[in-house]
Amino acid sequence: MTLQVPFIEFAPTVKRVLGIGDAYISAHPGGSLVTAASADSATVVVSVTRESVEQARTQLERQGLAIWNGAWAVDGSIEDELAPPFPAHVAAVAYRTSEDRPGLWVDAFEGAPSEVAVLEAMYDEFVKSGQVDPLPFEAFIEKAKVNVVILSPDEQAAFVTQKKSEPC
């Protein structure tokens, strides 16, 4: 059984429900994941916070918990439940066009791509769609004057978290 609570209530809940003083912490997209469980209980207390691991650790230690690195799970599902819905790496490529304004190509990748892999995917798409005449990859890259940016799921979550804490 998993009990999810707001971070501010995590330490008192662990003490009240589980009767223990230990918890585990790990990095989580946009912040930290904290968990606690007792060997005598099938209950795992879970909380996610925007605080960094160091900040969350300090707060929980001030509330009397001993904090260890890691995460509890009853059936391995906690991380799955709390993970971003689409843990993709997003890649964007700005490039020179024959028009007055630059082009922007965006794609998503399941794993962390290299810049070359991103550029190859863009090149292949452009050739298949007829947007560019087939020319050697290196010549295409040199002519396009590309700039590649790749955002990991954690970086994307950090952007969202920042917007939540600092409204525009």
CSV table of N, CA and C in Angstrom, one decimal, residues 93-97 102-103 119 122 138-148:
chain,number,residue,atom,x,y,z
A,93,VAL,N,16.5,22.0,-33.5
A,93,VAL,CA,17.6,22.4,-34.3
A,93,VAL,C,17.2,23.7,-35.0
A,94,ALA,N,17.9,24.7,-34.8
A,94,ALA,CA,17.7,26.0,-35.5
A,94,ALA,C,18.7,25.9,-36.7
A,95,TYR,N,18.2,26.3,-37.9
A,95,TYR,CA,19.0,26.2,-39.1
A,95,TYR,C,18.7,27.4,-40.0
A,96,ARG,N,19.6,27.6,-40.9
A,96,ARG,CA,19.5,28.7,-41.9
A,96,ARG,C,18.6,28.2,-43.1
A,97,THR,N,17.7,29.0,-43.5
A,97,THR,CA,16.9,28.7,-44.7
A,97,THR,C,17.1,29.7,-45.8
A,102,PRO,N,14.9,32.1,-39.9
A,102,PRO,CA,15.5,30.8,-39.7
A,102,PRO,C,14.4,29.7,-39.6
A,103,GLY,N,14.9,28.5,-39.8
A,103,GLY,CA,14.0,27.3,-39.6
A,103,GLY,C,14.2,26.7,-38.2
A,119,LEU,N,20.9,15.4,-35.8
A,119,LEU,CA,21.1,16.0,-37.1
A,119,LEU,C,20.9,15.0,-38.2
A,122,MET,N,17.1,14.7,-38.6
A,122,MET,CA,16.6,15.9,-39.3
A,122,MET,C,16.9,15.8,-40.8
A,138,GLU,N,27.3,16.0,-44.7
A,138,GLU,CA,28.3,17.1,-44.2
A,138,GLU,C,28.0,18.4,-44.9
A,139,ALA,N,27.7,18.4,-46.2
A,139,ALA,CA,27.5,19.6,-46.9
A,139,ALA,C,26.2,20.2,-46.5
A,140,PHE,N,25.2,19.4,-46.2
A,140,PHE,CA,23.9,19.9,-45.7
A,140,PHE,C,24.1,20.6,-44.4
A,141,ILE,N,24.8,20.0,-43.5
A,141,ILE,CA,25.1,20.6,-42.1
A,141,ILE,C,25.8,21.9,-42.3
A,142,GLU,N,26.8,21.9,-43.1
A,142,GLU,CA,27.6,23.2,-43.3
A,142,GLU,C,26.8,24.3,-43.9
A,143,LYS,N,25.9,24.0,-44.8
A,143,LYS,CA,25.1,25.0,-45.5
A,143,LYS,C,24.0,25.5,-44.6
A,144,ALA,N,23.5,24.6,-43.7
A,144,ALA,CA,22.3,25.0,-42.8
A,144,ALA,C,22.8,25.8,-41.6
A,145,LYS,N,24.1,25.8,-41.3
A,145,LYS,CA,24.5,26.5,-40.1
A,145,LYS,C,23.7,26.2,-38.9
A,146,VAL,N,23.7,24.9,-38.5
A,146,VAL,CA,22.8,24.4,-37.4
A,146,VAL,C,23.2,24.8,-36.0
A,147,ASN,N,22.2,24.8,-35.1
A,147,ASN,CA,22.4,25.0,-33.7
A,147,ASN,C,21.5,24.0,-33.0
A,148,VAL,N,22.1,23.0,-32.3
A,148,VAL,CA,21.3,21.9,-31.7
A,148,VAL,C,21.1,22.1,-30.2
